[in-house]
Amino acid sequence: MTLGYAQGMRSPLAFLSALFSSAPGRTNPLDHDPRLTHMALHDQETGLGNRLSLERAAAGAEPVYVVLFGIDRFEVLRNAIGYDSMAGLLTTVGRRLSGLTGATPVARVGAGVLGLVLRAESDDQAVETAARLCESAQTPVILNGAPVDIALTAGLARTGLINRNVASPVDRASIAIDQARAAHRRAMGFDPVRYGDPAGNLSLISELMAALGNGEFSLNYQPKYDFRAEGVRAVEALARWTHPRRGCVSPDLFVVMAEETGHIRPLTEWVIHQAVKDQAELRRAGHDLMVSVNVSGRLLSDESFADFALAAVKAADARLCFEITETAVVGNPDVALRILDRFTQAGIAVSLDDYGSGLSSLTYLKQIRADELKIDKSFILGLDDSARDALLVKSTIDLAHGLGMKVTAEGVETPTALALLRGMGCDMAQGYLIGRPVSFEALLERLDGPTRKSATVAA
Ligand code: C2E
Ligand code: CA
Ligand code: CA
């Protein structure tokens, strides 16, 4: 595990830090006024240290670990118990941490974040200690006689290393809290690989729009095997970006970035446009296949996207299925359900993608009338070895059938998984066993089989 790299310090309070440095010939006002010194190094609300005090404690020659403790669900808690009580809660937790470690200072470095400096023999030992501190310090806090439950997540960063992207170890520890939460871990060191290259990503986004226009995007198609028909009756369109310098950019990266920056609509419109065109060509070649397109949940609040999609489908008499993820509907139910209804009315099938990977509530199934439920690959990949996964998959298939939905299992990699799914009454299977995502040309070739291929070659 890597705990990041650090070198110089850079913070909003850097100017105060500069005041502390004893430049020759300059008097430091804080040296003469203890009240000013106290103010500069303490958080006014809680009386704990502040970010600057933590940075100073970490700034020695010897490498140490900056450990930040984030209070989980801070905003929710603050809204429930009020801003004033929150200061008391932070002070209590800060004192606990100080009592457990003897560290001074324990600092408040953000709204719901406390921090301290830790010495440890290794990265692993530091993470282990931080996790134990979280466990010990997160007993309920009594406020106005009532116990308030809290949970802590720790992020760590080692000083004395160099990182171009995030220079300050306090910033790296803060990012590590997010990384720990995303990984469902109690404590974690800053992982530069997971953090990636946000500046590079930003430039990528500015290139995305141009890329859509100049042919850097293409679609791959992955077959969906129909158990009853014993053949491929549908394909899923998956976007691919071949960047002139970076090569293939992962869809997991550009889809998320496009979603975050408002570019998901032009991307999806391009995918629909291309998928409809490819479907028409497939039809001319004698293959009537349903084409699934991934539609980001965010677009289910955009009526003009729905207008575009419906017009595109109508113009080409296309047979599409929109694979959607559940967050959107939960987040914005009224609009999303109205838009989904418009799709259904126009003959577009709706599939609930990645089922089981997120919140997957019964309310979600109750709200949406979908044609298909797609069981997330995380359950299918474990099917061979896990009786528990098998039970969950079987029950989900029965539930979906009961609600009138077809079921597709994605991530089918082994003949055993395929046989199990067939036995469970699953309708369709998708995965590397049946076929990896391939270019449109390769798909056509596969569908045509050896006869047509050799005929073409002969011609
Ligand atoms: P997804 O919709 O869940 O797509 C299935 C992903 O699982 C694809 O990854 C596919 O290559 C991969 N996969 C298929 N079979 C197997 C298997 O047997 N084993 C394993 N381990 N993986 C398998 P891909 O193409 O990298 O796409 C990743 C995600 O990017 C997609 O997940 C989808 O959420 C998103 N995405 C791709 N294209 C688009 C798009 O045009 N629009 C939107 N909104 N999202 C897209
Ligand atoms: Ca999908
Ligand atoms: Ca999926």
mmCIF file of N, CA and C in Angstrom, residues 60-168:
data_model
loop_
_atom_site.group_PDB
_atom_site.id
_atom_site.type_symbol
_atom_site.label_atom_id
_atom_site.label_comp_id
_atom_site.label_asym_id
_atom_site.label_seq_id
_atom_site.Cartn_x
_atom_site.Cartn_y
_atom_site.Cartn_z
ATOM 1 N N GLY A 60 8.276 18.453 10.604
ATOM 2 C CA GLY A 60 9.662 18.163 10.995
ATOM 3 C C GLY A 60 10.405 17.343 9.940
ATOM 4 N N ALA A 61 11.686 17.126 10.186
ATOM 5 C CA ALA A 61 12.507 16.389 9.218
ATOM 6 C C ALA A 61 12.123 14.917 9.175
ATOM 7 N N GLU A 62 11.699 14.404 10.329
ATOM 8 C CA GLU A 62 11.382 12.970 10.412
ATOM 9 C C GLU A 62 10.005 12.695 9.787
ATOM 10 N N PRO A 63 9.892 11.710 8.888
ATOM 11 C CA PRO A 63 8.579 11.421 8.294
ATOM 12 C C PRO A 63 7.581 10.945 9.349
ATOM 13 N N VAL A 64 6.384 11.455 9.261
ATOM 14 C CA VAL A 64 5.306 11.035 10.171
ATOM 15 C C VAL A 64 4.054 10.790 9.343
ATOM 16 N N TYR A 65 3.010 10.328 9.992
ATOM 17 C CA TYR A 65 1.740 10.126 9.302
ATOM 18 C C TYR A 65 0.747 11.189 9.750
ATOM 19 N N VAL A 66 0.159 11.867 8.778
ATOM 20 C CA VAL A 66 -0.965 12.754 9.091
ATOM 21 C C VAL A 66 -2.205 11.877 9.006
ATOM 22 N N VAL A 67 -2.965 11.840 10.119
ATOM 23 C CA VAL A 67 -4.186 11.029 10.128
ATOM 24 C C VAL A 67 -5.381 11.953 10.307
ATOM 25 N N LEU A 68 -6.310 11.890 9.371
ATOM 26 C CA LEU A 68 -7.540 12.670 9.515
ATOM 27 C C LEU A 68 -8.700 11.729 9.813
ATOM 28 N N PHE A 69 -9.567 12.162 10.718
ATOM 29 C CA PHE A 69 -10.742 11.364 11.081
ATOM 30 C C PHE A 69 -11.990 12.116 10.624
ATOM 31 N N GLY A 70 -12.709 11.535 9.686
ATOM 32 C CA GLY A 70 -13.940 12.159 9.205
ATOM 33 C C GLY A 70 -15.131 11.570 9.934
ATOM 34 N N ILE A 71 -16.033 12.438 10.389
ATOM 35 C CA ILE A 71 -17.267 11.937 11.018
ATOM 36 C C ILE A 71 -18.229 11.556 9.898
ATOM 37 N N ASP A 72 -18.615 10.295 9.871
ATOM 38 C CA ASP A 72 -19.473 9.815 8.780
ATOM 39 C C ASP A 72 -20.839 10.499 8.830
ATOM 40 N N ARG A 73 -21.384 10.738 7.680
ATOM 41 C CA ARG A 73 -22.701 11.367 7.513
ATOM 42 C C ARG A 73 -22.795 12.663 8.316
ATOM 43 N N PHE A 74 -21.727 13.466 8.207
ATOM 44 C CA PHE A 74 -21.633 14.676 9.022
ATOM 45 C C PHE A 74 -22.816 15.628 8.796
ATOM 46 N N GLU A 75 -23.154 15.867 7.513
ATOM 47 C CA GLU A 75 -24.233 16.837 7.229
ATOM 48 C C GLU A 75 -25.562 16.388 7.829
ATOM 49 N N VAL A 76 -25.819 15.089 7.699
ATOM 50 C CA VAL A 76 -27.088 14.552 8.221
ATOM 51 C C VAL A 76 -27.139 14.767 9.732
ATOM 52 N N LEU A 77 -26.012 14.444 10.373
ATOM 53 C CA LEU A 77 -25.920 14.567 11.823
ATOM 54 C C LEU A 77 -26.087 16.025 12.253
ATOM 55 N N ARG A 78 -25.422 16.919 11.506
ATOM 56 C CA ARG A 78 -25.472 18.344 11.845
ATOM 57 C C ARG A 78 -26.891 18.874 11.697
ATOM 58 N N ASN A 79 -27.573 18.449 10.661
ATOM 59 C CA ASN A 79 -28.956 18.903 10.496
ATOM 60 C C ASN A 79 -29.849 18.359 11.595
ATOM 61 N N ALA A 80 -29.504 17.154 12.081
ATOM 62 C CA ALA A 80 -30.351 16.538 13.111
ATOM 63 C C ALA A 80 -30.124 17.184 14.480
ATOM 64 N N ILE A 81 -28.874 17.472 14.824
ATOM 65 C CA ILE A 81 -28.630 17.943 16.195
ATOM 66 C C ILE A 81 -28.313 19.432 16.282
ATOM 67 N N GLY A 82 -28.142 20.090 15.133
ATOM 68 C CA GLY A 82 -27.915 21.539 15.129
ATOM 69 C C GLY A 82 -26.435 21.905 15.128
ATOM 70 N N TYR A 83 -26.153 23.067 14.572
ATOM 71 C CA TYR A 83 -24.766 23.531 14.427
ATOM 72 C C TYR A 83 -24.073 23.672 15.782
ATOM 73 N N ASP A 84 -24.791 24.228 16.764
ATOM 74 C CA ASP A 84 -24.157 24.510 18.054
ATOM 75 C C ASP A 84 -23.707 23.223 18.730
ATOM 76 N N SER A 85 -24.584 22.222 18.724
ATOM 77 C CA SER A 85 -24.240 20.960 19.375
ATOM 78 C C SER A 85 -23.069 20.281 18.665
ATOM 79 N N MET A 86 -22.943 20.554 17.365
ATOM 80 C CA MET A 86 -21.889 19.889 16.584
ATOM 81 C C MET A 86 -20.508 20.267 17.109
ATOM 82 N N ALA A 87 -20.357 21.545 17.517
ATOM 83 C CA ALA A 87 -19.049 21.972 18.039
ATOM 84 C C ALA A 87 -18.714 21.163 19.290
ATOM 85 N N GLY A 88 -19.737 20.962 20.140
ATOM 86 C CA GLY A 88 -19.526 20.182 21.365
ATOM 87 C C GLY A 88 -19.145 18.745 21.031
ATOM 88 N N LEU A 89 -19.780 18.205 20.032
ATOM 89 C CA LEU A 89 -19.491 16.826 19.631
ATOM 90 C C LEU A 89 -18.050 16.695 19.132
ATOM 91 N N LEU A 90 -17.646 17.672 18.303
ATOM 92 C CA LEU A 90 -16.276 17.629 17.762
ATOM 93 C C LEU A 90 -15.245 17.766 18.884
ATOM 94 N N THR A 91 -15.529 18.654 19.829
ATOM 95 C CA THR A 91 -14.593 18.837 20.945
ATOM 96 C C THR A 91 -14.459 17.531 21.719
ATOM 97 N N THR A 92 -15.586 16.875 21.971
ATOM 98 C CA THR A 92 -15.544 15.616 22.726
ATOM 99 C C THR A 92 -14.711 14.566 22.002
ATOM 100 N N VAL A 93 -14.982 14.412 20.697
ATOM 101 C CA VAL A 93 -14.230 13.398 19.941
ATOM 102 C C VAL A 93 -12.755 13.779 19.889
ATOM 103 N N GLY A 94 -12.474 15.066 19.729
ATOM 104 C CA GLY A 94 -11.084 15.536 19.705
ATOM 105 C C GLY A 94 -10.367 15.196 21.003
ATOM 106 N N ARG A 95 -11.046 15.396 22.125
ATOM 107 C CA ARG A 95 -10.429 15.082 23.430
ATOM 108 C C ARG A 95 -10.194 13.587 23.558
ATOM 109 N N ARG A 96 -11.147 12.816 23.073
ATOM 110 C CA ARG A 96 -10.975 11.347 23.129
ATOM 111 C C ARG A 96 -9.721 10.934 22.368
ATOM 112 N N LEU A 97 -9.590 11.480 21.161
ATOM 113 C CA LEU A 97 -8.437 11.110 20.324
ATOM 114 C C LEU A 97 -7.137 11.534 21.009
ATOM 115 N N SER A 98 -7.184 12.690 21.612
ATOM 116 C CA SER A 98 -6.009 13.180 22.310
ATOM 117 C C SER A 98 -5.677 12.269 23.488
ATOM 118 N N GLY A 99 -6.723 11.859 24.232
ATOM 119 C CA GLY A 99 -6.520 10.960 25.369
ATOM 120 C C GLY A 99 -5.973 9.602 24.936
ATOM 121 N N LEU A 100 -6.434 9.111 23.803
ATOM 122 C CA LEU A 100 -6.016 7.784 23.335
ATOM 123 C C LEU A 100 -4.581 7.779 22.809
ATOM 124 N N THR A 101 -4.162 8.920 22.256
ATOM 125 C CA THR A 101 -2.850 8.927 21.586
ATOM 126 C C THR A 101 -1.819 9.772 22.312
ATOM 127 N N GLY A 102 -2.295 10.702 23.136
ATOM 128 C CA GLY A 102 -1.379 11.661 23.742
ATOM 129 C C GLY A 102 -0.888 12.674 22.721
ATOM 130 N N ALA A 103 -1.511 12.670 21.527
ATOM 131 C CA ALA A 103 -1.037 13.573 20.466
ATOM 132 C C ALA A 103 -1.466 15.003 20.754
ATOM 133 N N THR A 104 -0.562 15.924 20.560
ATOM 134 C CA THR A 104 -0.916 17.337 20.575
ATOM 135 C C THR A 104 -0.332 17.962 19.326
ATOM 136 N N PRO A 105 -1.043 18.756 18.603
ATOM 137 C CA PRO A 105 -2.445 19.014 18.883
ATOM 138 C C PRO A 105 -3.323 17.983 18.177
ATOM 139 N N VAL A 106 -4.584 17.862 18.681
ATOM 140 C CA VAL A 106 -5.610 17.278 17.830
ATOM 141 C C VAL A 106 -6.285 18.488 17.194
ATOM 142 N N ALA A 107 -6.347 18.478 15.858
ATOM 143 C CA ALA A 107 -6.781 19.686 15.166
ATOM 144 C C ALA A 107 -8.104 19.454 14.454
ATOM 145 N N ARG A 108 -8.840 20.538 14.282
ATOM 146 C CA ARG A 108 -10.027 20.465 13.426
ATOM 147 C C ARG A 108 -9.609 21.049 12.076
ATOM 148 N N VAL A 109 -9.690 20.238 11.035
ATOM 149 C CA VAL A 109 -9.192 20.704 9.739
ATOM 150 C C VAL A 109 -10.298 20.877 8.703
ATOM 151 N N GLY A 110 -11.510 20.555 9.071
ATOM 152 C CA GLY A 110 -12.640 20.754 8.155
ATOM 153 C C GLY A 110 -13.898 20.703 8.980
ATOM 154 N N ALA A 111 -15.067 20.904 8.326
ATOM 155 C CA ALA A 111 -16.314 20.962 9.083
ATOM 156 C C ALA A 111 -16.466 19.747 10.001
ATOM 157 N N GLY A 112 -16.312 18.565 9.452
ATOM 158 C CA GLY A 112 -16.485 17.360 10.268
ATOM 159 C C GLY A 112 -15.238 16.507 10.292
ATOM 160 N N VAL A 113 -14.082 17.160 10.264
ATOM 161 C CA VAL A 113 -12.824 16.405 10.170
ATOM 162 C C VAL A 113 -11.830 16.847 11.230
ATOM 163 N N LEU A 114 -11.314 15.847 11.958
ATOM 164 C CA LEU A 114 -10.278 16.109 12.962
ATOM 165 C C LEU A 114 -8.985 15.438 12.506
ATOM 166 N N GLY A 115 -7.854 15.945 12.995
ATOM 167 C CA GLY A 115 -6.601 15.338 12.534
ATOM 168 C C GLY A 115 -5.523 15.366 13.594
ATOM 169 N N LEU A 116 -4.570 14.456 13.451
ATOM 170 C CA LEU A 116 -3.415 14.436 14.342
ATOM 171 C C LEU A 116 -2.223 13.829 13.615
ATOM 172 N N VAL A 117 -1.088 13.921 14.257
ATOM 173 C CA VAL A 117 0.127 13.363 13.676
ATOM 174 C C VAL A 117 0.488 12.093 14.423
ATOM 175 N N LEU A 118 0.839 11.058 13.668
ATOM 176 C CA LEU A 118 1.101 9.745 14.260
ATOM 177 C C LEU A 118 2.490 9.274 13.826
ATOM 178 N N ARG A 119 3.192 8.627 14.748
ATOM 179 C CA ARG A 119 4.461 8.000 14.353
ATOM 180 C C ARG A 119 4.237 6.496 14.298
ATOM 181 N N ALA A 120 4.753 5.874 13.248
ATOM 182 C CA ALA A 120 4.570 4.418 13.123
ATOM 183 C C ALA A 120 5.741 3.834 12.353
ATOM 184 N N GLU A 121 5.933 2.535 12.537
ATOM 185 C CA GLU A 121 7.063 1.837 11.911
ATOM 186 C C GLU A 121 6.843 1.620 10.412
ATOM 187 N N SER A 122 5.576 1.449 10.039
ATOM 188 C CA SER A 122 5.279 1.139 8.635
ATOM 189 C C SER A 122 3.894 1.671 8.281
ATOM 190 N N ASP A 123 3.616 1.690 6.965
ATOM 191 C CA ASP A 123 2.295 2.134 6.492
ATOM 192 C C ASP A 123 1.193 1.263 7.105
ATOM 193 N N ASP A 124 1.431 -0.060 7.074
ATOM 194 C CA ASP A 124 0.408 -0.978 7.579
ATOM 195 C C ASP A 124 0.121 -0.736 9.054
ATOM 196 N N GLN A 125 1.206 -0.538 9.804
ATOM 197 C CA GLN A 125 1.011 -0.306 11.235
ATOM 198 C C GLN A 125 0.231 0.995 11.477
ATOM 199 N N ALA A 126 0.534 2.029 10.680
ATOM 200 C CA ALA A 126 -0.168 3.308 10.844
ATOM 201 C C ALA A 126 -1.656 3.146 10.558
ATOM 202 N N VAL A 127 -1.981 2.412 9.491
ATOM 203 C CA VAL A 127 -3.389 2.221 9.121
ATOM 204 C C VAL A 127 -4.113 1.418 10.207
ATOM 205 N N GLU A 128 -3.412 0.404 10.701
ATOM 206 C CA GLU A 128 -4.003 -0.430 11.754
ATOM 207 C C GLU A 128 -4.287 0.396 13.010
ATOM 208 N N THR A 129 -3.324 1.229 13.389
ATOM 209 C CA THR A 129 -3.518 2.083 14.567
ATOM 210 C C THR A 129 -4.686 3.040 14.343
ATOM 211 N N ALA A 130 -4.731 3.636 13.151
ATOM 212 C CA ALA A 130 -5.811 4.591 12.863
ATOM 213 C C ALA A 130 -7.173 3.902 12.936
ATOM 214 N N ALA A 131 -7.252 2.671 12.416
ATOM 215 C CA ALA A 131 -8.524 1.936 12.446
ATOM 216 C C ALA A 131 -8.924 1.666 13.895
ATOM 217 N N ARG A 132 -7.932 1.299 14.726
ATOM 218 C CA ARG A 132 -8.254 1.036 16.138
ATOM 219 C C ARG A 132 -8.716 2.310 16.841
ATOM 220 N N LEU A 133 -8.074 3.447 16.489
ATOM 221 C CA LEU A 133 -8.485 4.723 17.089
ATOM 222 C C LEU A 133 -9.927 5.060 16.718
ATOM 223 N N CYS A 134 -10.290 4.791 15.460
ATOM 224 C CA CYS A 134 -11.684 5.033 15.040
ATOM 225 C C CYS A 134 -12.629 4.218 15.916
ATOM 226 N N GLU A 135 -12.312 2.928 16.059
ATOM 227 C CA GLU A 135 -13.176 2.041 16.854
ATOM 228 C C GLU A 135 -13.321 2.570 18.278
ATOM 229 N N SER A 136 -12.179 2.974 18.868
ATOM 230 C CA SER A 136 -12.211 3.389 20.271
ATOM 231 C C SER A 136 -12.896 4.733 20.466
ATOM 232 N N ALA A 137 -12.758 5.634 19.472
ATOM 233 C CA ALA A 137 -13.266 6.999 19.678
ATOM 234 C C ALA A 137 -14.717 7.170 19.247
ATOM 235 N N GLN A 138 -15.286 6.134 18.641
ATOM 236 C CA GLN A 138 -16.631 6.348 18.092
ATOM 237 C C GLN A 138 -17.767 5.831 18.985
ATOM 238 N N THR A 139 -17.513 5.744 20.274
ATOM 239 C CA THR A 139 -18.622 5.430 21.180
ATOM 240 C C THR A 139 -19.574 6.635 21.212
ATOM 241 N N PRO A 140 -20.852 6.415 21.528
ATOM 242 C CA PRO A 140 -21.804 7.532 21.461
ATOM 243 C C PRO A 140 -21.366 8.736 22.311
ATOM 244 N N VAL A 141 -21.691 9.924 21.822
ATOM 245 C CA VAL A 141 -21.373 11.159 22.544
ATOM 246 C C VAL A 141 -22.659 11.626 23.223
ATOM 247 N N ILE A 142 -22.559 11.983 24.507
ATOM 248 C CA ILE A 142 -23.764 12.455 25.213
ATOM 249 C C ILE A 142 -23.886 13.966 25.032
ATOM 250 N N LEU A 143 -24.977 14.374 24.401
ATOM 251 C CA LEU A 143 -25.216 15.811 24.216
ATOM 252 C C LEU A 143 -26.564 16.148 24.835
ATOM 253 N N ASN A 144 -26.582 17.105 25.748
ATOM 254 C CA ASN A 144 -27.807 17.475 26.481
ATOM 255 C C ASN A 144 -28.501 16.235 27.039
ATOM 256 N N GLY A 145 -27.711 15.325 27.565
ATOM 257 C CA GLY A 145 -28.260 14.144 28.209
ATOM 258 C C GLY A 145 -28.638 13.012 27.261
ATOM 259 N N ALA A 146 -28.561 13.258 25.939
ATOM 260 C CA ALA A 146 -28.977 12.208 24.989
ATOM 261 C C ALA A 146 -27.753 11.659 24.253
ATOM 262 N N PRO A 147 -27.710 10.318 24.087
ATOM 263 C CA PRO A 147 -26.560 9.753 23.356
ATOM 264 C C PRO A 147 -26.696 9.952 21.851
ATOM 265 N N VAL A 148 -25.617 10.371 21.213
ATOM 266 C CA VAL A 148 -25.606 10.536 19.760
ATOM 267 C C VAL A 148 -24.585 9.551 19.196
ATOM 268 N N ASP A 149 -25.067 8.676 18.309
ATOM 269 C CA ASP A 149 -24.168 7.682 17.697
ATOM 270 C C ASP A 149 -23.284 8.338 16.647
ATOM 271 N N ILE A 150 -22.019 7.992 16.659
ATOM 272 C CA ILE A 150 -21.148 8.499 15.596
ATOM 273 C C ILE A 150 -20.307 7.353 15.022
ATOM 274 N N ALA A 151 -19.835 7.564 13.808
ATOM 275 C CA ALA A 151 -18.891 6.616 13.207
ATOM 276 C C ALA A 151 -17.780 7.432 12.548
ATOM 277 N N LEU A 152 -16.552 6.915 12.615
ATOM 278 C CA LEU A 152 -15.409 7.645 12.070
ATOM 279 C C LEU A 152 -14.744 6.847 10.953
ATOM 280 N N THR A 153 -14.232 7.575 9.967
ATOM 281 C CA THR A 153 -13.403 6.953 8.926
ATOM 282 C C THR A 153 -12.092 7.732 8.874
ATOM 283 N N ALA A 154 -10.968 6.999 8.821
ATOM 284 C CA ALA A 154 -9.675 7.676 8.841
ATOM 285 C C ALA A 154 -8.974 7.612 7.498
ATOM 286 N N GLY A 155 -8.305 8.719 7.149
ATOM 287 C CA GLY A 155 -7.448 8.771 5.955
ATOM 288 C C GLY A 155 -6.047 9.162 6.399
ATOM 289 N N LEU A 156 -5.047 8.514 5.805
ATOM 290 C CA LEU A 156 -3.663 8.773 6.229
ATOM 291 C C LEU A 156 -2.783 9.188 5.054
ATOM 292 N N ALA A 157 -1.760 9.990 5.377
ATOM 293 C CA ALA A 157 -0.746 10.296 4.371
ATOM 294 C C ALA A 157 0.591 10.464 5.078
ATOM 295 N N ARG A 158 1.631 9.930 4.460
ATOM 296 C CA ARG A 158 2.953 10.030 5.069
ATOM 297 C C ARG A 158 3.638 11.297 4.557
ATOM 298 N N THR A 159 4.358 11.966 5.422
ATOM 299 C CA THR A 159 5.096 13.159 4.999
ATOM 300 C C THR A 159 6.444 12.719 4.425
ATOM 301 N N GLY A 160 7.101 13.640 3.748
ATOM 302 C CA GLY A 160 8.453 13.374 3.270
ATOM 303 C C GLY A 160 8.512 12.685 1.926
ATOM 304 N N LEU A 161 7.383 12.585 1.226
ATOM 305 C CA LEU A 161 7.360 11.994 -0.120
ATOM 306 C C LEU A 161 6.851 13.052 -1.101
ATOM 307 N N ILE A 162 7.017 12.770 -2.367
ATOM 308 C CA ILE A 162 6.650 13.797 -3.352
ATOM 309 C C ILE A 162 5.458 13.345 -4.192
ATOM 310 N N ASN A 163 4.475 14.204 -4.297
ATOM 311 C CA ASN A 163 3.357 13.931 -5.197
ATOM 312 C C ASN A 163 3.026 15.204 -5.965
ATOM 313 N N ARG A 164 3.060 15.096 -7.296
ATOM 314 C CA ARG A 164 2.837 16.280 -8.136
ATOM 315 C C ARG A 164 1.399 16.776 -8.022
ATOM 316 N N ASN A 165 0.463 15.846 -7.890
ATOM 317 C CA ASN A 165 -0.946 16.224 -7.932
ATOM 318 C C ASN A 165 -1.450 16.850 -6.640
ATOM 319 N N VAL A 166 -1.053 16.261 -5.514
ATOM 320 C CA VAL A 166 -1.516 16.791 -4.230
ATOM 321 C C VAL A 166 -0.306 16.945 -3.324
ATOM 322 N N ALA A 167 0.179 18.186 -3.201
ATOM 323 C CA ALA A 167 1.435 18.404 -2.472
ATOM 324 C C ALA A 167 1.258 18.230 -0.964
ATOM 325 N N SER A 168 0.151 18.732 -0.419
ATOM 326 C CA SER A 168 0.021 18.739 1.035
ATOM 327 C C SER A 168 -0.419 17.386 1.582
#
